[in-house]
Amino acid sequence: MRISKTLYLFFIPGFLLYFIFFIYPTASALFYSFTDWDGLSENFRYVGFENYERAFTGDSVFAKVFVNNLQFMFTVVVLQTLVALAFAILLVKNTKTNVFFRALYFFPTILSSVSVAFIWAFIYDPTFGILNSFLESAGLGAYTLGWLGDASIAIYCLAITQVWFHAGQMLIIFVAGLQSIPEDLYEVARIEGASKWQTFKSVTWPLLAPSATIVVAYTTIQSFKAFDLVFAMTGGGPNNATEIIATYIYEVAFRSYEFGYASAISVLFMIIIGIITYLQFKALRSDRVSY
Amino acid sequence: MSKKWVLAAGLLGMPLFAAGCAGDDEAEVAGEEAVDLSFMHWRGEDQEVFEELIAQFEEEHPDINVEQNVYPSDQYMATAQRMLQEGTAGDVFASFPGAQFEALNEAGFFADLSDEEFVSNFDEGAIEVGQADGSQLALPYQLVFNMPVYNKAIFEELGLEVPQSWEEFIAMGETLKENGIIPIAFPGADIGPNQFMNSMVMNNAPDGAFEDLLAGEASLTDDWWVKTLEQFQYLQENGFFQENALGTNQDAAMALVASGEAAMLATGSYHMASLLELNPDLELDLLAPITVPEDEARYEGIHTATFMLAANSNSEDQEAAKEFISFLSQPEVASTYANETGQHLTVKGVEYESEALQNTAYWIDERETRFQPRYMITNAQVEDAVLSSIESVLGGAAPEEAAAEAQQVVEEVTE
């Protein structure tokens, strides 16, 4: 079949948008990562791999930020996947109650990040916050904490907020995945005398692998890019304990005026996300089966 | 590349251009010769007052329209530079002193105001911070005291005097604690460390200490900074701050002072109006901790000349921009702004009407204050390292270790 040349013209608008909003900025970031551009001046100098060298060997804050981001990512991926999966299993049937609860759990997803940050900053507030007030009224005053002000737990507090914010979205993906599993397979498992755990392990999970792949990959990327929540709730503090790569790039670019170095970190950031996503896809693909 | 951009923009913008053609004709006729000025700043809370002043300005200058572009202060750095670069906003703009002023100056965004008559409307000493290479590039409008605000009634009730030394400061805190009052409400989650450090360091650090730090001639492991961190540690460990101070934001800290649970708010004079809104019965003044013996104290407080007004050197309407700055620098206009926003200003001849401003105006002429040391740190990463060492100590780290860790970052950045 021959495709008329005029049909190619229909690709142009899409290509232009992709070029302007993705290819060009990415190529620019790559270019500037080899310069000392401050983001303001017209002049800059080519510095070779100096910015990359600095990220690996001459910036102790970046090392800390990278570790923070990994902690945040693992906590969010594990918690969000487990919570979303557990609720999806409970709410998989299309009863009126289940549909209501699905909508209820999905609700945080439609809120703006700033609203979520405001709500949770109030919950965590050590003086007037709901969490400490609840602990005190329950006779657990000894367990009240500074939450976001405590460097050892602040990143996990943010991770919990992120899970609350996005678990509903993942729940819907899991519900769709669960509903696509043929009922016959569960019937066979029942006839064979499989326990609930065996049914989950041998039927549900393998057939849910495509949904799980999407959930885990999406959650990973999302948790690496959780700029808005972190920026609005802690600004990266205390003592950089909640600084993640995305907020650090902002700091370096817009507060320190080191666009060249910020671009180098952005390129590294892109590579890191690419590698982690590839590894996840590979690992989760091996779990996939078809009956 | 620029040709491709033009082509792409042209293709995408063609339908909009076609749809907008008729409207363009009308606008040209109606607004002939009119200049549209963009005034970019971060003071959302002053937007209403500025609207009032802009209306007055437009009445006096019918050929100039002024529109405010307000961005929150935490996003202002990023937004301002982008807007100024694109030329989409900011014919007149406000700049922070310190790192932002330096960066914008290096990029050449400031029009030289040195020869403008209205410069003489400002207090000479206060506007030095807006100078570079002998030129007046920006004019600080507000005069802020970045030192704790205290509840005078509590002090009077307990028979407390304003402390003149570290020993007296500690004794004052102990008395407050004995009476069930938190000495200092410290908003450690946001602005606490970057504000309170100024008065904590003012008598500990030699003049020029942070400039020397950036030049590699001083270190955060030097006595002056380690001593400051030790004093922070003392205040934290001895209950001078509220519990979980690092998790408390400024709104919560203000609520503690407004309700009388805490005696001091570790922020600055700019919060006095908000505190009075929360509790109009409060009697407020300013008090900085003196961290040395009385005879060694050189400064009594901290001041900052900020909200630096500037004309964009890339603006096509520079004359109109300067006209607007000139208007804001008139004493009557500045008085309206000062009284409606509860701010002290750098403009000469301002008449302060509110009781709170009158009561604290003596800090301008009668007290020895030091320009905010934090703004002498013109590298944001060094500033972060300095502040992180405070947070680290408040989080339980030893002062020497926190100082050494911060110094490592300083060396990485300045090398």
XYZ file of C-alpha atoms in Angstrom:
706
model
C 0.000 0.000 0.000
C 1.387 3.434 -0.927
C 0.916 6.288 1.491
C 0.270 9.651 -0.094
C 3.032 12.177 0.633
C 0.461 14.705 1.801
C -0.402 12.374 4.691
C 3.067 13.064 6.129
C 2.017 16.679 6.595
C -0.285 15.500 9.376
C 2.775 14.478 11.391
C 4.137 18.031 11.358
C 2.058 19.604 14.171
C 2.776 16.689 16.505
C 6.434 16.646 15.584
C 6.732 20.399 16.078
C 5.214 20.187 19.547
C 7.496 17.267 20.428
C 10.494 19.118 19.052
C 9.748 22.397 20.817
C 8.773 20.969 24.186
C 11.016 17.926 24.422
C 13.836 17.534 21.896
C 14.991 21.152 21.904
C 15.001 21.635 25.725
C 16.710 18.269 26.218
C 19.368 19.067 23.629
C 19.816 22.529 25.191
C 20.284 21.027 28.656
C 22.879 18.660 27.252
C 24.667 21.540 25.550
C 24.628 23.830 28.598
C 25.815 21.005 30.847
C 29.235 21.469 29.228
C 29.296 25.191 29.980
C 29.492 27.511 32.990
C 26.387 29.509 31.955
C 24.767 31.351 34.874
C 21.329 31.413 33.256
C 21.337 35.185 32.925
C 24.348 36.417 31.003
C 24.778 36.186 27.263
C 28.292 34.866 27.635
C 29.447 31.507 28.903
C 32.498 29.322 28.721
C 32.866 25.719 27.540
C 34.087 23.689 30.529
C 34.067 20.142 29.167
C 33.144 17.491 31.731
C 33.912 19.758 34.712
C 30.257 19.936 35.820
C 29.888 16.159 35.715
C 33.136 15.722 37.602
C 31.879 18.140 40.246
C 28.625 16.180 40.659
C 30.522 12.930 41.232
C 33.501 14.087 43.252
C 33.174 17.696 44.361
C 29.661 18.142 45.701
C 28.883 16.474 49.007
C 25.364 17.925 48.996
C 24.528 16.207 45.696
C 25.614 12.863 47.160
C 23.301 13.428 50.129
C 20.480 14.527 47.841
C 20.848 11.407 45.710
C 20.611 9.162 48.786
C 17.546 11.110 49.991
C 15.907 10.594 46.624
C 16.555 6.849 46.704
C 15.087 6.623 50.227
C 12.057 8.591 49.120
C 11.640 6.517 45.962
C 11.891 3.106 47.656
C 9.479 4.125 50.417
C 6.946 5.512 47.966
C 7.213 2.643 45.464
C 6.831 -0.067 48.111
C 4.110 1.650 50.148
C 2.128 2.994 47.214
C 2.156 -0.305 45.327
C 1.168 -2.338 48.398
C -1.539 0.075 49.538
C -3.003 0.434 46.036
C -2.918 -3.344 45.461
C -4.495 -4.147 48.834
C -7.333 -1.681 48.302
C -7.797 -2.813 44.693
C -8.254 -6.420 45.843
C -10.794 -5.290 48.448
C -12.681 -3.060 46.015
C -12.437 -5.074 42.804
C -16.145 -5.989 42.565
C -18.393 -3.357 41.015
C -20.796 -2.935 43.929
C -22.176 0.519 44.771
C -20.144 0.681 48.006
C -16.935 -0.283 46.226
C -17.466 2.277 43.486
C -18.028 4.926 46.166
C -14.837 3.988 48.020
C -12.818 3.884 44.785
C -13.972 7.431 44.041
C -13.194 8.446 47.615
C -9.635 7.084 47.456
C -9.137 8.616 44.024
C -10.200 12.034 45.299
C -6.737 13.221 46.586
C -5.362 12.730 43.079
C -7.490 15.562 41.711
C -6.269 18.042 44.333
C -3.464 20.432 43.508
C -0.054 19.688 44.990
C -0.073 22.957 46.916
C -3.397 22.078 48.569
C -2.070 18.656 49.522
C 1.112 20.244 50.874
C -0.942 22.697 52.919
C -3.179 19.967 54.376
C -0.275 17.725 55.331
C 1.924 20.532 56.642
C -0.939 21.277 59.020
C -1.300 17.609 59.968
C 2.425 17.378 60.749
C 2.692 20.753 62.533
C 4.234 19.930 65.917
C 2.448 22.686 67.839
C -1.056 22.856 66.396
C -1.103 19.825 64.068
C -3.708 17.079 64.127
C -1.199 14.246 64.416
C 0.441 15.386 67.653
C -2.931 16.485 69.061
C -4.317 13.017 68.353
C -1.338 11.310 69.982
C -1.649 13.522 73.039
C -5.387 12.961 73.416
C -4.820 9.208 73.059
C -2.368 9.299 75.966
C 0.589 8.838 73.636
C 2.124 12.235 74.275
C 5.556 10.634 74.607
C 5.427 9.761 70.900
C 4.795 13.265 69.597
C 7.518 14.393 67.231
C 8.639 17.332 65.135
C 7.809 15.261 61.997
C 8.942 17.469 59.141
C 11.451 19.175 61.434
C 13.111 15.909 62.445
C 15.896 15.208 59.950
C 15.796 11.454 60.612
C 12.136 10.985 59.644
C 11.187 14.015 57.540
C 11.782 12.262 54.216
C 9.472 9.383 55.255
C 6.783 11.869 56.327
C 6.943 13.348 52.840
C 6.801 9.856 51.321
C 3.591 9.112 53.233
C 2.052 12.316 51.890
C 3.077 11.325 48.367
C 1.468 7.882 48.845
C -1.768 9.461 50.122
C -1.737 11.791 47.144
C -1.266 9.201 44.398
C -2.297 5.760 45.716
C -5.862 6.299 44.440
C -4.588 6.677 40.893
C -2.676 3.395 41.126
C -5.677 1.705 42.724
C -7.682 2.346 39.545
C -4.946 0.787 37.383
C -4.865 -2.295 39.628
C -8.667 -2.584 39.654
C -8.679 -2.495 35.836
C -5.963 -5.154 35.795
C -7.781 -7.365 38.292
C -11.070 -7.097 36.416
C -9.408 -8.244 33.220
C -8.380 -11.585 34.773
C -10.826 -14.266 33.509
C -13.083 -15.660 36.238
C -12.539 -19.197 34.843
C -9.000 -19.242 36.160
C -10.182 -18.582 39.715
C -12.787 -21.339 39.284
C -10.096 -23.781 38.192
C -7.966 -22.771 41.173
C -10.917 -23.372 43.503
C -11.612 -26.816 41.971
C -7.911 -27.676 42.368
C -8.207 -26.740 46.067
C -5.793 -23.810 45.955
C -5.607 -21.617 49.069
C -6.182 -17.847 48.812
C -2.440 -17.182 48.935
C -1.748 -19.842 46.270
C -4.467 -18.336 44.065
C -2.958 -14.885 44.467
C 0.579 -16.144 43.835
C -0.170 -18.323 40.825
C -3.139 -16.600 39.198
C -3.633 -13.005 40.310
C -0.076 -11.693 40.541
C 1.301 -13.156 37.271
C -1.703 -11.864 35.323
C -1.493 -8.550 37.094
C 2.155 -8.106 36.111
C 1.437 -5.716 33.187
C -0.535 -3.426 35.533
C 2.143 -3.766 38.212
C 4.796 -2.813 35.657
C 2.915 0.373 34.847
C 2.276 1.174 38.520
C 5.856 0.593 39.653
C 7.441 2.411 36.705
C 5.058 5.345 36.970
C 5.457 5.574 40.744
C 9.233 5.522 40.413
C 9.290 8.334 37.897
C 6.717 10.265 39.909
C 8.709 9.939 43.127
C 11.867 11.159 41.424
C 10.015 14.173 40.142
C 8.083 15.012 43.346
C 9.295 18.585 43.240
C 6.116 20.442 44.213
C 5.299 18.596 47.443
C 8.847 18.782 48.763
C 9.261 22.406 47.740
C 5.996 23.452 49.386
C 6.294 21.364 52.556
C 9.939 21.559 53.608
C 11.889 23.414 50.930
C 14.479 20.637 51.244
C 15.214 21.182 54.945
C 16.067 20.663 57.698
C 19.764 20.464 56.889
C 19.040 19.150 53.354
C 17.340 16.085 54.860
C 14.451 16.285 52.389
C 16.274 17.774 49.438
C 15.727 15.567 46.389
C 17.322 15.836 42.964
C 14.479 17.875 41.441
C 14.513 20.493 44.217
C 18.308 20.570 44.200
C 18.332 21.322 40.466
C 16.000 24.253 41.179
C 18.278 25.494 43.979
C 21.404 25.294 41.850
C 19.772 26.872 38.793
C 17.611 29.582 40.285
C 19.205 30.437 43.631
C 22.872 29.851 42.894
C 22.607 30.873 39.242
C 24.648 27.914 38.017
C 22.629 26.797 35.025
C 25.509 24.866 33.522
C 25.907 22.729 36.607
C 22.129 22.397 37.047
C 21.912 21.172 33.441
C 24.579 18.551 34.128
C 22.605 17.293 37.146
C 19.441 17.250 34.984
C 21.172 15.090 32.398
C 22.372 12.721 35.133
C 18.846 12.754 36.552
C 17.428 11.693 33.191
C 19.961 8.890 32.879
C 19.231 7.654 36.435
C 15.473 7.551 35.803
C 16.091 5.794 32.473
C 18.259 3.096 34.056
C 15.920 2.456 36.980
C 12.854 2.293 34.735
C 14.607 -0.092 32.337
C 15.647 -2.389 35.191
C 12.116 -2.397 36.585
C 10.556 -3.189 33.232
C 13.021 -6.004 32.768
C 12.402 -7.446 36.238
C 8.620 -7.202 36.048
C 8.413 -8.511 32.478
C 10.000 -11.754 33.629
C 6.989 -12.257 35.960
C 4.484 -12.038 33.138
C 2.631 -15.157 32.073
C -0.305 -15.957 29.827
C -2.681 -18.865 30.288
C 18.202 27.970 15.330
C 16.529 31.332 15.818
C 15.152 31.195 12.254
C 13.627 27.808 12.985
C 12.092 29.175 16.137
C 10.606 32.081 14.270
C 9.230 29.678 11.669
C 7.763 27.384 14.315
C 6.299 30.255 16.279
C 4.924 31.688 13.074
C 3.202 28.456 12.118
C 1.703 27.973 15.562
C 0.784 31.601 15.988
C -0.762 32.125 12.527
C -4.371 31.323 13.537
C -4.106 33.494 16.652
C -2.704 36.346 14.627
C -5.524 36.045 12.102
C -8.134 36.025 14.860
C -6.578 39.008 16.614
C -6.167 41.324 13.625
C -9.411 43.258 14.081
C -8.709 43.836 17.783
C -5.242 45.266 17.054
C -6.683 48.111 15.015
C -9.009 49.111 17.840
C -6.231 49.007 20.473
C -3.997 51.251 18.383
C -6.657 53.912 18.129
C -7.681 53.816 21.779
C -4.237 53.635 23.373
C -2.223 55.854 21.061
C 1.184 56.749 22.545
C 0.241 55.140 25.885
C 3.046 53.349 27.713
C 2.292 50.090 29.510
C 4.645 49.506 32.416
C 5.067 46.240 34.244
C 5.980 46.506 37.928
C 7.300 43.167 39.111
C 7.695 42.408 42.817
C 7.054 39.789 45.483
C 4.962 41.698 48.044
C 1.538 40.103 47.531
C 0.415 41.560 50.853
C 1.091 45.092 49.527
C -0.736 44.625 46.240
C -3.798 46.556 47.378
C -1.788 49.569 48.573
C 0.175 49.586 45.351
C -3.093 49.537 43.369
C -4.131 52.661 45.249
C -0.794 54.374 44.576
C -0.780 53.272 40.945
C -4.226 54.825 40.448
C -2.827 58.082 41.833
C 0.228 57.808 39.562
C -1.886 57.124 36.480
C -4.017 60.135 37.269
C -0.890 62.288 37.341
C 0.536 60.551 34.252
C -2.383 59.718 31.951
C 0.019 58.448 29.287
C 1.423 55.678 31.524
C -0.401 52.524 32.623
C 1.161 50.415 35.349
C 0.370 46.769 35.894
C 1.646 44.764 38.855
C 3.180 41.330 38.312
C 3.426 39.749 41.735
C 5.188 36.461 42.431
C 5.637 34.924 45.904
C 9.063 35.608 47.387
C 10.116 31.951 47.355
C 9.530 31.761 43.590
C 10.600 35.305 42.876
C 14.240 34.520 42.222
C 13.428 32.061 39.471
C 10.505 33.955 37.995
C 12.120 37.386 38.038
C 15.198 36.309 36.178
C 13.163 34.498 33.519
C 10.806 37.430 33.004
C 13.609 39.963 32.867
C 15.466 37.816 30.409
C 12.460 37.343 28.161
C 11.539 41.006 28.509
C 7.924 39.986 29.133
C 7.638 41.832 32.452
C 9.522 44.006 34.889
C 10.102 47.460 33.365
C 10.270 48.374 37.029
C 11.225 45.502 39.306
C 12.195 44.805 42.892
C 15.322 42.889 43.779
C 16.575 41.321 46.977
C 19.983 42.486 48.186
C 22.822 39.968 48.212
C 22.991 37.010 45.833
C 20.104 38.107 43.598
C 21.359 41.665 43.266
C 24.821 40.393 42.368
C 23.486 37.945 39.761
C 21.129 40.447 38.130
C 23.887 43.055 38.099
C 26.299 40.645 36.447
C 23.684 40.003 33.758
C 23.309 43.756 33.251
C 19.612 44.105 34.069
C 19.937 47.295 36.143
C 19.651 50.702 34.497
C 21.980 53.235 36.119
C 20.013 55.544 38.420
C 23.011 57.504 39.732
C 22.127 60.782 38.006
C 18.424 60.726 38.796
C 17.191 63.492 41.061
C 14.944 61.204 43.085
C 17.965 59.318 44.478
C 18.396 62.203 46.911
C 14.949 61.402 48.386
C 16.461 58.298 49.983
C 18.604 57.982 53.074
C 22.197 57.869 51.807
C 23.425 55.223 54.213
C 20.500 52.916 53.583
C 20.845 52.760 49.811
C 24.511 51.774 49.681
C 23.454 48.160 49.340
C 22.023 48.977 45.895
C 25.329 50.300 44.601
C 27.943 48.562 42.490
C 31.139 49.953 40.992
C 30.217 53.428 42.137
C 26.795 53.411 40.438
C 23.383 53.482 42.087
C 21.643 50.565 40.382
C 18.756 49.892 42.747
C 17.049 51.782 45.521
C 16.099 49.840 48.634
C 12.608 50.979 49.609
C 11.902 49.122 52.835
C 13.875 49.205 56.027
C 13.386 45.984 57.926
C 14.745 44.990 61.321
C 15.544 41.293 61.167
C 15.617 40.705 64.890
C 13.145 39.241 67.382
C 9.901 41.029 68.096
C 8.928 40.855 71.765
C 5.815 41.298 73.854
C 6.480 44.344 76.046
C 3.542 43.651 78.363
C 4.984 40.284 79.419
C 8.335 41.894 80.148
C 6.721 44.664 82.210
C 4.568 42.208 84.114
C 7.590 40.109 85.084
C 9.808 43.128 85.746
C 12.207 42.198 82.958
C 14.608 44.647 81.338
C 15.937 44.331 77.786
C 19.117 42.232 78.207
C 22.426 43.923 77.474
C 24.642 40.841 77.562
C 24.487 37.081 76.985
C 24.350 36.489 80.727
C 21.359 38.811 81.065
C 19.704 37.230 78.040
C 19.965 33.781 79.628
C 18.646 35.105 82.945
C 15.710 36.731 81.129
C 14.887 33.408 79.419
C 15.028 31.533 82.718
C 12.579 33.973 84.317
C 10.186 33.572 81.401
C 10.400 29.782 81.627
C 9.798 29.844 85.394
C 6.592 31.728 84.648
C 5.443 29.174 82.097
C 6.235 31.317 79.068
C 8.244 30.087 76.090
C 11.079 32.619 75.711
C 11.415 32.407 71.920
C 8.931 31.192 69.309
C 11.292 29.916 66.638
C 9.891 29.089 63.159
C 12.604 26.556 62.371
C 10.667 24.999 59.489
C 10.963 28.072 57.311
C 12.510 31.456 58.090
C 13.694 30.978 61.679
C 17.306 29.981 61.003
C 17.914 32.567 58.277
C 16.494 35.397 60.397
C 17.670 34.573 63.901
C 21.226 33.819 62.749
C 21.677 37.513 62.005
C 21.233 38.750 65.534
C 23.015 35.712 66.970
C 26.086 36.383 64.867
C 26.080 40.219 64.879
C 28.399 40.607 67.866
C 30.233 37.307 67.464
C 31.463 37.770 63.907
C 34.031 40.410 63.004
C 32.922 42.885 60.327
C 33.400 41.369 56.903
C 33.429 37.803 58.245
C 31.190 36.379 55.525
C 32.997 38.256 52.753
C 36.212 36.692 54.069
C 34.518 33.307 54.154
C 33.664 33.597 50.448
C 37.200 34.731 49.700
C 38.633 31.716 51.511
C 40.162 33.907 54.196
C 37.852 32.793 57.002
C 36.300 29.478 57.925
C 33.071 28.332 59.524
C 35.243 26.359 61.916
C 36.616 29.651 63.271
C 35.654 30.605 66.822
C 33.021 33.188 65.845
C 30.829 30.688 64.024
C 31.401 27.724 66.345
C 30.551 29.995 69.293
C 27.349 31.073 67.522
C 26.396 27.428 66.965
C 27.176 26.614 70.609
C 24.845 29.393 71.683
C 22.118 28.036 69.388
C 22.698 24.644 70.982
C 22.390 26.168 74.455
C 19.076 27.799 73.617
C 17.749 24.579 72.101
C 18.899 22.269 74.893
C 17.659 24.553 77.644
C 14.137 24.996 76.367
C 14.419 28.580 75.164
C 12.620 27.566 71.964
C 9.241 25.827 71.827
C 9.289 22.043 71.487
C 10.042 20.659 68.019
C 11.150 24.082 66.874
C 12.532 22.791 63.566
C 9.062 21.574 62.563
C 7.297 24.851 63.395
C 6.431 27.252 60.587
C 6.100 31.020 60.882
C 2.286 31.035 61.163
C 2.392 28.666 64.123
C 5.227 30.631 65.753
C 3.256 33.876 65.321
C 0.209 32.247 66.892
C 2.314 31.356 69.958
C 3.349 35.000 70.409
C -0.078 36.417 69.624
C -1.650 34.180 72.260
C 0.941 35.152 74.862
C 2.353 31.613 75.114
C 5.715 32.872 73.853
C 7.435 36.183 74.606
C 9.546 36.666 71.478
C 9.177 35.874 67.809
C 12.484 35.081 66.128
C 11.727 36.755 62.786
C 11.625 40.520 62.314
C 9.801 43.845 62.301
C 7.869 42.883 59.146
C 5.751 40.530 61.290
C 4.617 43.217 63.727
C 1.599 44.200 61.626
C 0.506 40.551 61.290
C 0.915 39.993 65.029
C -1.240 43.026 65.744
C -3.864 41.698 63.366
C -3.916 38.462 65.343
C -4.025 40.299 68.660
C -4.566 44.089 68.543
C -3.833 44.403 72.283
C -0.201 43.418 71.919
C 2.480 45.956 72.738
C 5.511 45.152 70.642
C 9.101 46.215 70.303
C 12.335 44.733 68.998
C 15.027 42.943 70.916
C 18.140 41.195 69.653
C 20.077 38.727 71.782
C 23.413 40.186 72.796
C 25.687 37.167 72.621
C 28.747 38.750 74.306
C 29.490 40.524 77.604
C 28.001 44.043 77.727
C 31.304 45.860 77.207
C 32.060 43.823 74.061
C 28.735 44.519 72.359
C 29.163 46.595 69.191
C 25.647 46.251 67.789
C 22.171 46.321 69.297
C 20.231 45.005 66.335
C 19.998 44.103 62.668
C 18.636 46.110 59.765
C 18.109 45.361 56.111
C 17.393 47.789 53.349
C 15.462 45.621 50.922
C 12.742 45.611 48.256
C 15.227 47.345 45.980
C 13.476 49.259 43.227
C 15.151 49.182 39.833
C 14.508 50.048 36.204
C 15.149 47.303 33.680
C 18.018 48.225 31.361
C 16.348 46.223 28.576
C 13.059 48.073 28.885
C 11.993 50.252 25.988
C 10.166 52.475 28.462
C 13.001 53.313 30.831
C 11.999 56.952 31.233
C 8.486 55.981 32.282
C 9.959 53.341 34.600
C 12.142 55.955 36.282
C 9.142 58.266 36.521
C 7.294 55.589 38.501
C 10.246 55.063 40.870
C 10.447 58.814 41.303
C 6.749 58.865 42.213
C 7.214 56.118 44.838
C 10.116 58.063 46.361
C 8.006 61.128 47.141
C 7.636 61.434 50.944
C 3.798 61.691 50.839
C 3.492 58.613 48.631
C 6.040 56.725 50.709
C 4.172 57.699 53.890
C 0.951 56.207 52.530
C 2.796 53.009 51.676
C 4.592 52.874 55.045
C 1.468 53.409 57.138
C -0.762 51.081 55.174
C 1.746 48.244 55.128
C 3.302 48.772 58.552
C 6.838 49.093 57.163
C 9.666 51.471 57.874
C 11.089 52.974 54.700
C 14.409 54.335 53.483
C 12.736 57.438 52.033
C 13.518 60.629 53.926
C 10.682 62.611 55.483
C 8.223 59.740 55.858
C 5.650 60.360 58.586
C 4.798 57.251 60.518
C 1.248 57.377 61.848
C 0.717 53.941 63.331
C 1.661 53.449 66.955
C 3.713 50.350 66.213
C 5.816 52.193 63.612
C 6.242 55.258 65.797
C 7.248 53.135 68.783
C 9.976 51.381 66.847
C 11.139 54.288 64.671
C 13.874 55.032 67.229
C 15.697 51.990 65.898
C 16.379 53.911 62.676
C 18.365 56.797 64.174
C 19.116 56.051 67.774
C 20.398 52.486 67.765
C 23.532 50.877 66.433
C 22.388 48.210 64.002
C 24.353 45.976 61.664
C 23.337 45.340 58.056
C 21.918 41.820 57.816
C 25.030 39.580 57.706
C 23.188 36.864 55.739
C 22.970 39.191 52.760
C 26.736 39.492 52.742
C 26.809 35.842 51.673
C 26.424 36.375 47.957
C 26.586 32.685 47.053
C 23.327 30.832 47.694
C 25.009 27.467 48.238
C 27.310 28.932 50.866
C 24.269 30.513 52.491
C 22.531 27.128 52.502
C 25.596 25.542 54.090
C 25.647 28.185 56.831
C 21.944 27.731 57.556
C 22.209 23.946 57.378
C 24.813 23.999 60.119
C 22.301 25.778 62.382
C 19.592 23.243 61.527
C 22.062 20.454 62.083
C 22.894 21.728 65.603
C 19.214 22.205 66.421
C 18.735 18.626 65.245
C 21.285 17.397 67.793
C 24.679 17.567 66.045
C 27.755 18.868 67.840
C 28.600 22.492 66.872
C 32.167 21.645 65.800
C 30.972 18.813 63.559
C 28.197 20.884 62.017
C 30.637 23.717 61.379
C 33.174 21.381 59.775
C 30.523 19.801 57.541
C 29.337 23.232 56.407
C 32.894 24.404 55.814
C 33.448 21.416 53.515
C 30.531 22.577 51.361
C 31.846 26.139 51.382
C 35.215 24.939 50.139
C 33.624 22.789 47.419
C 31.587 25.744 46.193
C 34.220 28.476 46.415
C 36.980 26.384 44.856
